[in-house]
PDB file of C-alpha atoms and ligand atoms in Angstrom:
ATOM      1  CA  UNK Y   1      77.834 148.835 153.425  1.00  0.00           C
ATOM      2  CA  UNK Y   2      76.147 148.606 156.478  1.00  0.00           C
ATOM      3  CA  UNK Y   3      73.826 145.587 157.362  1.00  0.00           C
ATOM      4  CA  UNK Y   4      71.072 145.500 160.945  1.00  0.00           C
ATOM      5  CA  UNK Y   5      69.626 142.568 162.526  1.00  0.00           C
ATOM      6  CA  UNK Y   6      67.761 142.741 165.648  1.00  0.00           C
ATOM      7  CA  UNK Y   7      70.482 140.011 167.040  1.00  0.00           C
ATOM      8  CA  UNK Y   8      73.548 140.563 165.176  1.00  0.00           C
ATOM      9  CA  UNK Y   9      75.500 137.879 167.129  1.00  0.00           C
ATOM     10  CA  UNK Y  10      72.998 134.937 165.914  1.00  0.00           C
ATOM     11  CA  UNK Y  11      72.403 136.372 161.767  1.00  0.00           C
ATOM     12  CA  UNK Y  12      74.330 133.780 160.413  1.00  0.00           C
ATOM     13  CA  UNK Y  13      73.177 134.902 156.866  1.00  0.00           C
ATOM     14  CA  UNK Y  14      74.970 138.836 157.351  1.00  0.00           C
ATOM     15  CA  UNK Y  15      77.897 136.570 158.939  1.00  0.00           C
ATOM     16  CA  UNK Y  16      78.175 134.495 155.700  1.00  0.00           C
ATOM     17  CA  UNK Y  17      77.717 137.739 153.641  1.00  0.00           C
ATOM     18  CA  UNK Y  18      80.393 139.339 155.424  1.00  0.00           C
ATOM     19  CA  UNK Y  19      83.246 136.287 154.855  1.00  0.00           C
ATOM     20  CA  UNK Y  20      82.722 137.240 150.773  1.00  0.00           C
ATOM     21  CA  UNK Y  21      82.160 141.245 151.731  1.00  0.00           C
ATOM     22  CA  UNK Y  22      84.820 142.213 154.067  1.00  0.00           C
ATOM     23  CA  UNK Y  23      84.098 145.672 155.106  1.00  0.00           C
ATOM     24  CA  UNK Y  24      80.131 144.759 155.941  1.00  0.00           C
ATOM     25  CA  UNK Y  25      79.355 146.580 158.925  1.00  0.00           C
ATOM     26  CA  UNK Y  26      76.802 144.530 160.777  1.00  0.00           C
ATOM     27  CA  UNK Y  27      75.110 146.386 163.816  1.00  0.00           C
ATOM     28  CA  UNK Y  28      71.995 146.041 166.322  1.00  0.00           C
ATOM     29  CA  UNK Y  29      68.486 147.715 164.939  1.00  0.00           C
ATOM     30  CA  UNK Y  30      65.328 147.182 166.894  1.00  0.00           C
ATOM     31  CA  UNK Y  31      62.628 149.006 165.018  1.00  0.00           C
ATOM     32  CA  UNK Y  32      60.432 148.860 167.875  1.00  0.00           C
ATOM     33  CA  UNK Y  33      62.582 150.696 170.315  1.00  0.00           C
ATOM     34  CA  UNK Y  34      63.394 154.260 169.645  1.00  0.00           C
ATOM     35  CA  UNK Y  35      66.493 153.868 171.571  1.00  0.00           C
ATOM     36  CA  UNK Y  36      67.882 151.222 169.776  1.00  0.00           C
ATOM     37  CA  UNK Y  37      67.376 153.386 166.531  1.00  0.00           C
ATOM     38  CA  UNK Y  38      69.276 156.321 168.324  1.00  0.00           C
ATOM     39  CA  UNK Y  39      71.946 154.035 169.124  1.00  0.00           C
ATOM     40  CA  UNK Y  40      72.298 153.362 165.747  1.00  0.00           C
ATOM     41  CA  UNK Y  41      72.172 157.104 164.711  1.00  0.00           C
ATOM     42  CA  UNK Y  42      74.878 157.590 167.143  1.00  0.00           C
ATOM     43  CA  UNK Y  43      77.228 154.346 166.096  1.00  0.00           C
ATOM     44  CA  UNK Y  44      76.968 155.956 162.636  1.00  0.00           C
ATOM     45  CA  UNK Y  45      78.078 159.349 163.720  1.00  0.00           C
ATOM     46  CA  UNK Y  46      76.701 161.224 160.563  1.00  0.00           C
ATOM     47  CA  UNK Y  47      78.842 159.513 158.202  1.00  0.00           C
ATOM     48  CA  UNK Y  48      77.160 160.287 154.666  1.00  0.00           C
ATOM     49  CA  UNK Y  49      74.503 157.271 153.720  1.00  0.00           C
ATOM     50  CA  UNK Y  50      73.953 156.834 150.067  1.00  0.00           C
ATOM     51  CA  UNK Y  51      71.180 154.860 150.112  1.00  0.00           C
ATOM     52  CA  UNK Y  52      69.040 153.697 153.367  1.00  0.00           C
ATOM     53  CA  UNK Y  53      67.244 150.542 152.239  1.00  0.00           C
ATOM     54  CA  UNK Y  54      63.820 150.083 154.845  1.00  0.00           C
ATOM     55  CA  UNK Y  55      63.519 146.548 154.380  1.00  0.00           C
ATOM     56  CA  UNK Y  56      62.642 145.604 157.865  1.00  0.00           C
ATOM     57  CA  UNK Y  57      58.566 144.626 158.540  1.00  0.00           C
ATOM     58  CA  UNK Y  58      56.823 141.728 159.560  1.00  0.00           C
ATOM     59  CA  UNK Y  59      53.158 140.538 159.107  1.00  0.00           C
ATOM     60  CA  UNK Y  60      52.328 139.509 162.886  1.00  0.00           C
ATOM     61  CA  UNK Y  61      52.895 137.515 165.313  1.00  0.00           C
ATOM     62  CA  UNK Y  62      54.470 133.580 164.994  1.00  0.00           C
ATOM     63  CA  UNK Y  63      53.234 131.167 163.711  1.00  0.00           C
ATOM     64  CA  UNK Y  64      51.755 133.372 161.229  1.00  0.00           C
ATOM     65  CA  UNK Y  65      48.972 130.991 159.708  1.00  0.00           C
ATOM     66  CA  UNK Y  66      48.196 129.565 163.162  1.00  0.00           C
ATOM     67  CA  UNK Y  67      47.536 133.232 164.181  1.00  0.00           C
ATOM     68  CA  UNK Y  68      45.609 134.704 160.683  1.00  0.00           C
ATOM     69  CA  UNK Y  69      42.610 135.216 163.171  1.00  0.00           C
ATOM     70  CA  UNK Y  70      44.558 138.428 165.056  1.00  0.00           C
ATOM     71  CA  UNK Y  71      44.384 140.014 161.511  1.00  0.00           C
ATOM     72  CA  UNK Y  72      40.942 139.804 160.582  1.00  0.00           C
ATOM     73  CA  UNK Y  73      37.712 141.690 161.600  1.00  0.00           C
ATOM     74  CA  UNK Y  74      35.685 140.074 164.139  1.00  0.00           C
ATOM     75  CA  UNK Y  75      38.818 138.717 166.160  1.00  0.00           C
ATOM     76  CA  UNK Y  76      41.071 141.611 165.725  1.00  0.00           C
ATOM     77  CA  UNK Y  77      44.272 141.797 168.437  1.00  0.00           C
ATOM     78  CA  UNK Y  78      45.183 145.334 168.689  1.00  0.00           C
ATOM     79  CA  UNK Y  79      48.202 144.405 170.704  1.00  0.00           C
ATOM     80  CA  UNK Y  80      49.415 142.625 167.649  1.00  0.00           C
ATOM     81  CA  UNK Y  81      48.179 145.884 165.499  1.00  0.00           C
ATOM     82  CA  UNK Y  82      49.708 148.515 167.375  1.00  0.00           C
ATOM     83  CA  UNK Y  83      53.294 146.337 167.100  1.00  0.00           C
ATOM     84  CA  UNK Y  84      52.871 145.964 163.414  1.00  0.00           C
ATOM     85  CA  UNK Y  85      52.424 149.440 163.170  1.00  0.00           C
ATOM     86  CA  UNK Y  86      55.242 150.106 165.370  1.00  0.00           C
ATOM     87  CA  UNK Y  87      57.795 148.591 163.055  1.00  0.00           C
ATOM     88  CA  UNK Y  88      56.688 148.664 159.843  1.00  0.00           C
ATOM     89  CA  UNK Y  89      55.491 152.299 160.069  1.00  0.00           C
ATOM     90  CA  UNK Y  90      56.314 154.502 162.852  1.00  0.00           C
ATOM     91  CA  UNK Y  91      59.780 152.559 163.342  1.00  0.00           C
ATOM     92  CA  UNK Y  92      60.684 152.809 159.620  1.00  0.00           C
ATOM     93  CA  UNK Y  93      59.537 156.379 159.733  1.00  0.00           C
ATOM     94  CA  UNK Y  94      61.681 157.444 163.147  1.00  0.00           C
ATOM     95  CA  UNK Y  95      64.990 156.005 161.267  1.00  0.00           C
ATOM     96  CA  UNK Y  96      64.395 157.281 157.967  1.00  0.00           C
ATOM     97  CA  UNK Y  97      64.126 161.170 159.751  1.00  0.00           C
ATOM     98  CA  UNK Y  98      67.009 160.026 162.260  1.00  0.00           C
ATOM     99  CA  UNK Y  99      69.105 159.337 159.285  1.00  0.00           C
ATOM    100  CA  UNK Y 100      68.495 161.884 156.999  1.00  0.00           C
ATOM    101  CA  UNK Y 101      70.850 164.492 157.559  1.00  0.00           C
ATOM    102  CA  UNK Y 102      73.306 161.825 156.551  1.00  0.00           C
ATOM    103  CA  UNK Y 103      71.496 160.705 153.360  1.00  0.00           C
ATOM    104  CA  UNK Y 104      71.658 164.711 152.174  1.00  0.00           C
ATOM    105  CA  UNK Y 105      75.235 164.895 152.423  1.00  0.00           C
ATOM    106  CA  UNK Y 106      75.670 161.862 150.544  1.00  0.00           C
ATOM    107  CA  UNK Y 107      76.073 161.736 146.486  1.00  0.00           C
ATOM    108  CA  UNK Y 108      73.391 159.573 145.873  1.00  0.00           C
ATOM    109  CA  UNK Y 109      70.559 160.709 148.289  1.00  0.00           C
ATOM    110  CA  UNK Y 110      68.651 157.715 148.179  1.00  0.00           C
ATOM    111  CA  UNK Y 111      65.611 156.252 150.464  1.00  0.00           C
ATOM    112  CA  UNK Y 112      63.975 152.727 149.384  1.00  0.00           C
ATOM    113  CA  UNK Y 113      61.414 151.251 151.153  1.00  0.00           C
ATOM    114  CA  UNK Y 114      60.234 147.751 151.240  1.00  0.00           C
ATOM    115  CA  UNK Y 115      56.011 148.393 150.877  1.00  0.00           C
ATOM    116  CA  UNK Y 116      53.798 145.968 149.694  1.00  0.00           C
ATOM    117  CA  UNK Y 117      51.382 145.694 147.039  1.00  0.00           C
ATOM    118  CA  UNK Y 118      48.869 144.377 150.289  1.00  0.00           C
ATOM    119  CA  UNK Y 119      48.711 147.821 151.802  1.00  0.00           C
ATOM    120  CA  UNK Y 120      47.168 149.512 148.344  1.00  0.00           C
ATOM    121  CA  UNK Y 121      43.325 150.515 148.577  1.00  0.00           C
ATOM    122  CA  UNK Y 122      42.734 150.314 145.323  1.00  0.00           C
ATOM    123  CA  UNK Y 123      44.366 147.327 143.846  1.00  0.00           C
ATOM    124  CA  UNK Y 124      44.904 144.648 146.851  1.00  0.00           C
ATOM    125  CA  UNK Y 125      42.228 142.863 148.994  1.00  0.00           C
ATOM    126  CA  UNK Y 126      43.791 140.496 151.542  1.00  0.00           C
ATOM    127  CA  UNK Y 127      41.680 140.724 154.599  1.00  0.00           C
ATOM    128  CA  UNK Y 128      44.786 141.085 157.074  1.00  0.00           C
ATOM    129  CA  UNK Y 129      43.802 144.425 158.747  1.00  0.00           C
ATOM    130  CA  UNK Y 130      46.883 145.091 161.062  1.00  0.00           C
ATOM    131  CA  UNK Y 131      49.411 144.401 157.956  1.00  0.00           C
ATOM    132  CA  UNK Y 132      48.114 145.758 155.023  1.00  0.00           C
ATOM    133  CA  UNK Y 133      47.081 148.857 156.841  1.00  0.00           C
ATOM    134  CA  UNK Y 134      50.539 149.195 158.498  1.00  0.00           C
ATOM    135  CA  UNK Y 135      51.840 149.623 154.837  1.00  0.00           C
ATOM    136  CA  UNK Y 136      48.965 151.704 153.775  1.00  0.00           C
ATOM    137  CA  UNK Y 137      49.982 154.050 156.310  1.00  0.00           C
ATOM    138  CA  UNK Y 138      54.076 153.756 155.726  1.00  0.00           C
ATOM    139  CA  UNK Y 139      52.979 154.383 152.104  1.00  0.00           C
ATOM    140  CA  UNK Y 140      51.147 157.549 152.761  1.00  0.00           C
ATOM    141  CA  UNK Y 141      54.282 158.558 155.236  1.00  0.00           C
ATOM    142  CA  UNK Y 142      56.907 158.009 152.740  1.00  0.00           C
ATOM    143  CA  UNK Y 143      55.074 160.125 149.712  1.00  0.00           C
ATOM    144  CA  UNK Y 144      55.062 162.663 152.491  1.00  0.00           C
ATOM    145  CA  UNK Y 145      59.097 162.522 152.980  1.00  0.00           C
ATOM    146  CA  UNK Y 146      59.583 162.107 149.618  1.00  0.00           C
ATOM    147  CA  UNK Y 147      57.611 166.257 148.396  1.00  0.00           C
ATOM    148  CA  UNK Y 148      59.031 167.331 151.499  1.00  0.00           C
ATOM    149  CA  UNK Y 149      62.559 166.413 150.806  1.00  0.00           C
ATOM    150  CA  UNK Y 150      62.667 166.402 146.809  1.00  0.00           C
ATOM    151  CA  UNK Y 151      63.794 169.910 146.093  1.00  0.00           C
ATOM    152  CA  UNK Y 152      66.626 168.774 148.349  1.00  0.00           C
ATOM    153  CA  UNK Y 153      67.348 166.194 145.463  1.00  0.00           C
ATOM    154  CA  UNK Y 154      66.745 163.161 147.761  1.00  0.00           C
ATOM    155  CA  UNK Y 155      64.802 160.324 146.038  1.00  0.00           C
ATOM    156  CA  UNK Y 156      62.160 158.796 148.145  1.00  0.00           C
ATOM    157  CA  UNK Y 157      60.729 155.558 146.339  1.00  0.00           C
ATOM    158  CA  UNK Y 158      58.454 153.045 147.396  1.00  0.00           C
ATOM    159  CA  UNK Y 159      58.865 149.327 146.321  1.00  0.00           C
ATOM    160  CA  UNK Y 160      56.686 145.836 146.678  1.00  0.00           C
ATOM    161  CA  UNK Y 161      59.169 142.854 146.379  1.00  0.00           C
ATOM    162  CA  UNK Y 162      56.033 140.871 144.968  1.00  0.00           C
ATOM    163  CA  UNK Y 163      54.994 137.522 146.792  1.00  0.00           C
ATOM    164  CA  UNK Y 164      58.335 136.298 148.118  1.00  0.00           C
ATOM    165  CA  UNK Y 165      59.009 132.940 149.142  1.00  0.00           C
ATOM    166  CA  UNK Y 166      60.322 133.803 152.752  1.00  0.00           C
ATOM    167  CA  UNK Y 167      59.551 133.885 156.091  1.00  0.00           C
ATOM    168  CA  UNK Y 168      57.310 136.359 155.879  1.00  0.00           C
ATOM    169  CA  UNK Y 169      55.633 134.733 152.640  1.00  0.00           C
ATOM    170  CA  UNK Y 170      53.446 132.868 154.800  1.00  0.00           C
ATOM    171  CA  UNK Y 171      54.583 129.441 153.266  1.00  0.00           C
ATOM    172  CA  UNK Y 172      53.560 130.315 150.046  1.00  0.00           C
ATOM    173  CA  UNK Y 173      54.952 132.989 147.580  1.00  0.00           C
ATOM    174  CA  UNK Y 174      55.351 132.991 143.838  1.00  0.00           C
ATOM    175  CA  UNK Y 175      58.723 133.764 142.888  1.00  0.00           C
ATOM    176  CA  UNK Y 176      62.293 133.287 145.154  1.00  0.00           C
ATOM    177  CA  UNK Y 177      64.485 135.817 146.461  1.00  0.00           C
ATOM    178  CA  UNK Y 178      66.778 136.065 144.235  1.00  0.00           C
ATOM    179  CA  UNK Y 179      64.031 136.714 141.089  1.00  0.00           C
ATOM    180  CA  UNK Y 180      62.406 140.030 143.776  1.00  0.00           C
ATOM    181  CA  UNK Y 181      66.119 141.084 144.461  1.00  0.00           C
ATOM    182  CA  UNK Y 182      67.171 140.888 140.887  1.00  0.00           C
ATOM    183  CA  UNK Y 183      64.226 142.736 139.887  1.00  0.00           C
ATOM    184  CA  UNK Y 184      64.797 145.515 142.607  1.00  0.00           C
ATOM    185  CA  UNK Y 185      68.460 146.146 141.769  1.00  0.00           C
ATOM    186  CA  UNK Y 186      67.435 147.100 138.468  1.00  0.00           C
ATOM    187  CA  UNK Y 187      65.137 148.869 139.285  1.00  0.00           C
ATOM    188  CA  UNK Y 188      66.263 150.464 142.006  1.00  0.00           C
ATOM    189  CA  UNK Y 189      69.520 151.208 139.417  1.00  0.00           C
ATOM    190  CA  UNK Y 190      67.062 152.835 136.401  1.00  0.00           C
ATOM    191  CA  UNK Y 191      65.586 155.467 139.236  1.00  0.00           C
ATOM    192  CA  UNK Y 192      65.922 159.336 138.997  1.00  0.00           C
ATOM    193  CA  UNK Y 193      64.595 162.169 141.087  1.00  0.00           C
ATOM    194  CA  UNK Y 194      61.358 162.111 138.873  1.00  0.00           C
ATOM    195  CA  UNK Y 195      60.712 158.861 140.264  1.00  0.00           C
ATOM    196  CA  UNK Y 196      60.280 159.955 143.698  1.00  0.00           C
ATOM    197  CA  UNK Y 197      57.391 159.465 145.109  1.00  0.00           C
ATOM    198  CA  UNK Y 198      56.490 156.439 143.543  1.00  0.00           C
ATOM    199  CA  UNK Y 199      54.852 152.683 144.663  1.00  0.00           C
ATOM    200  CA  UNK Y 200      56.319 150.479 142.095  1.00  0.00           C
ATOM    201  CA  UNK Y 201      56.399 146.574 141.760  1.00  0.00           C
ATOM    202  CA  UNK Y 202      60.062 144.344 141.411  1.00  0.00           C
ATOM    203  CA  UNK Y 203      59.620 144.148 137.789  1.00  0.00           C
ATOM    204  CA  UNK Y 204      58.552 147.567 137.300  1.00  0.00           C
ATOM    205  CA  UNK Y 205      54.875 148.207 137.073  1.00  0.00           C
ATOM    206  CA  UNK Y 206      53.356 151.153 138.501  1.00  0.00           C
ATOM    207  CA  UNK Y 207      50.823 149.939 141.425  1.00  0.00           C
ATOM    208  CA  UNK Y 208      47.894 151.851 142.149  1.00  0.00           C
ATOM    209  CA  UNK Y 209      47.311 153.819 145.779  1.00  0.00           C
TER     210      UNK Y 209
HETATM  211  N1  NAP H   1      57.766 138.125 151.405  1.00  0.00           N
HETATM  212  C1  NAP H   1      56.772 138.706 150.746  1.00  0.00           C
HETATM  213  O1  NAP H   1      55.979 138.046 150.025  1.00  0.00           O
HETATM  214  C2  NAP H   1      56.580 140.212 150.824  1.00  0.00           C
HETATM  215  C3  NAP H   1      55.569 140.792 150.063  1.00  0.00           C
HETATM  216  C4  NAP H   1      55.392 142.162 150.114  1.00  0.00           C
HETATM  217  C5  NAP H   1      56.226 142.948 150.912  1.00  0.00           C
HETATM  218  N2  NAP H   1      57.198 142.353 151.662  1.00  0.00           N
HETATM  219  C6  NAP H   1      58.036 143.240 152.491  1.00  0.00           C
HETATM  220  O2  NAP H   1      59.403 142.980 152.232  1.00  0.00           O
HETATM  221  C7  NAP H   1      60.179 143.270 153.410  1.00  0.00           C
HETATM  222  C8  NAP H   1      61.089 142.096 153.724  1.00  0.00           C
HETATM  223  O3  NAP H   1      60.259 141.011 154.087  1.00  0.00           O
HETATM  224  P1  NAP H   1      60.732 139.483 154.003  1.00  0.00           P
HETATM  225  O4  NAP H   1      59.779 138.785 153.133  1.00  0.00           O
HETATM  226  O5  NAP H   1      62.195 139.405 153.696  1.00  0.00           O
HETATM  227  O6  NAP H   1      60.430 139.045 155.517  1.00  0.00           O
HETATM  228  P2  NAP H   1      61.285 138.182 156.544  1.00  0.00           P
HETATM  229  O7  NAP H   1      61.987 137.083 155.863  1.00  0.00           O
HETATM  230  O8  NAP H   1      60.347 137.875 157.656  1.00  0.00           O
HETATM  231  O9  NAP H   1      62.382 139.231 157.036  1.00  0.00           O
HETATM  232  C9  NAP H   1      61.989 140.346 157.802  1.00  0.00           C
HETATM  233  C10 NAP H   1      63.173 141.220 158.093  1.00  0.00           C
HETATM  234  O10 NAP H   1      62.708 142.301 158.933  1.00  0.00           O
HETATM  235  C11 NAP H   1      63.570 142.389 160.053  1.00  0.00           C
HETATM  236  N3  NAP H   1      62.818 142.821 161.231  1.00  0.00           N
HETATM  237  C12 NAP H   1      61.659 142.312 161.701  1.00  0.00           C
HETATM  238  N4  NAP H   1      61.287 142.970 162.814  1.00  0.00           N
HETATM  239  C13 NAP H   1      62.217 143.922 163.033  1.00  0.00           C
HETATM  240  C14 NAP H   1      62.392 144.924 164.008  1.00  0.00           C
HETATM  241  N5  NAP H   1      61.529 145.087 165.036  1.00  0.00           N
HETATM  242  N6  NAP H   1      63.464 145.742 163.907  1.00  0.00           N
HETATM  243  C15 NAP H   1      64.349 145.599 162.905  1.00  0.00           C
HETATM  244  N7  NAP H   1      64.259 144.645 161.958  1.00  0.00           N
HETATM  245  C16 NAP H   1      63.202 143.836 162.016  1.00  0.00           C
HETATM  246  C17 NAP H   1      64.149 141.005 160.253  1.00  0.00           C
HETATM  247  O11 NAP H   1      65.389 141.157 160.889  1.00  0.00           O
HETATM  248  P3  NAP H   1      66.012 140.081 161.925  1.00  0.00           P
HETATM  249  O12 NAP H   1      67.219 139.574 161.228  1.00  0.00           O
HETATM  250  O13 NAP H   1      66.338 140.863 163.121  1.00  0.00           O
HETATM  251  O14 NAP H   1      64.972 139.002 162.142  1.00  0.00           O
HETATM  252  C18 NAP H   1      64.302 140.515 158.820  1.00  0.00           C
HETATM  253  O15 NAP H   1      65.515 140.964 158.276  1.00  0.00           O
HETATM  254  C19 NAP H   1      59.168 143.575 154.525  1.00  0.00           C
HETATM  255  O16 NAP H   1      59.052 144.970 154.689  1.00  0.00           O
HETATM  256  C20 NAP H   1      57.866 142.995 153.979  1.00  0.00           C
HETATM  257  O17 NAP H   1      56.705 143.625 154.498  1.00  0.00           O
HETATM  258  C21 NAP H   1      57.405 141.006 151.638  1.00  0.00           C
END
């Protein structure tokens, strides 16, 4: 198992998971910087990856409720928008094609990404322009991957943890960690190749585009 944090040295929690899990491999990731995601490539050296879990994003810059104006219309910051998009879309994106020549000659040929029920059109309307449409675009990237690489029998599926109470939950959330990550294991467990392709919720539910 293999574990990223932009600062490895200082991610106390991947430390702490390592003293129960041994073999954890923690390295550096930087989705914002295309060389630190080559690095990675390289460090990896085309070992076979099961599953590549994109978990990675954020929601803007800190403090994130002091700074809810840089997300809505009228006092848009497109720095802040183009960074956004840099990790949670074209970053995600870069590693998931850097990496998959080692997902295919895996067994299980598995890509999950970490969406969000925000970036739907149809079902979601939280006025946070640089976020949600950061995942509306990763969302339309990964169905993408997932027809182009399918008859390879690599599973492409797109999750929404629901409202999380973490740091990225701006202080609020509805359910803990350990409820989204239960949820998602299962899930992520009951999936076949028929599932690729799909934007599903923790507990299961389909979510609309
Ligand atoms: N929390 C929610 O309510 C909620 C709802 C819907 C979707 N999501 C999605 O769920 C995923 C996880 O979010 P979370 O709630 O766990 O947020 P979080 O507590 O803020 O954690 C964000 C994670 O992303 C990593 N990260 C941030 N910028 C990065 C970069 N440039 N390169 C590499 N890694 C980077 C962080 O790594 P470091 O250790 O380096 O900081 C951290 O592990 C995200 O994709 C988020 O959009 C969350």
């Amino acid at each position: 198992m293999i574990a990223t944090a932009r600062e490895p040295q200082s991610a106390e929690g991947l430390w702490s998971l390592k003293q129960d899990f041994p073999d954890l491999q923690i390295e550096q990731l930087d989705l914002g910087d295309s060389s630190s995601i080559a690095a990675l490539v390289s460090t990896l050296a085309e070992r076979p990856i099961d599953m590549l879990i994109n978990n990675a994003g954020i929601f803007g810059r800190f403090p994130l409720v002091e700074n809810i104006s840089t997300q809505r219309f009228g006092t848009l910051d497109y720095e802040v928008w183009a960074e956004v998009m840099r990790v949670n879309c074209f970053g995600t994106v870069e590693l998931t094609e850097a990496l998959m020549p080692a997902i295919e000659a895996s067994e299980r040929k598995t890509v999950i990404t970490l969406s969000s029920a925000a970036g739907s059109i149809g079902g979601h309307q939280a006025p946070a322009i640089p976020y949600t449409s950061s995942k509306t675009a990763l969302n339309k990237a990964m169905t993408t991957i997932a027809r182009t690489v399918k008859d390879r029998g690599v599973l492409v599926a797109i999750v929404c943890p629901g409202h999380v109470r973490t740091r990225l939950g701006l202080g609020g959330g509805e359910i803990e960690v350990d409820e989204s990550v239960s949820g998602l294991a299962t899930l992520i467990g009951s999936f076949t190749i028929e599932d690729s392709g799909t934007f599903r919720r923790y507990n299961g539910d389909h979510l609309v585009w």
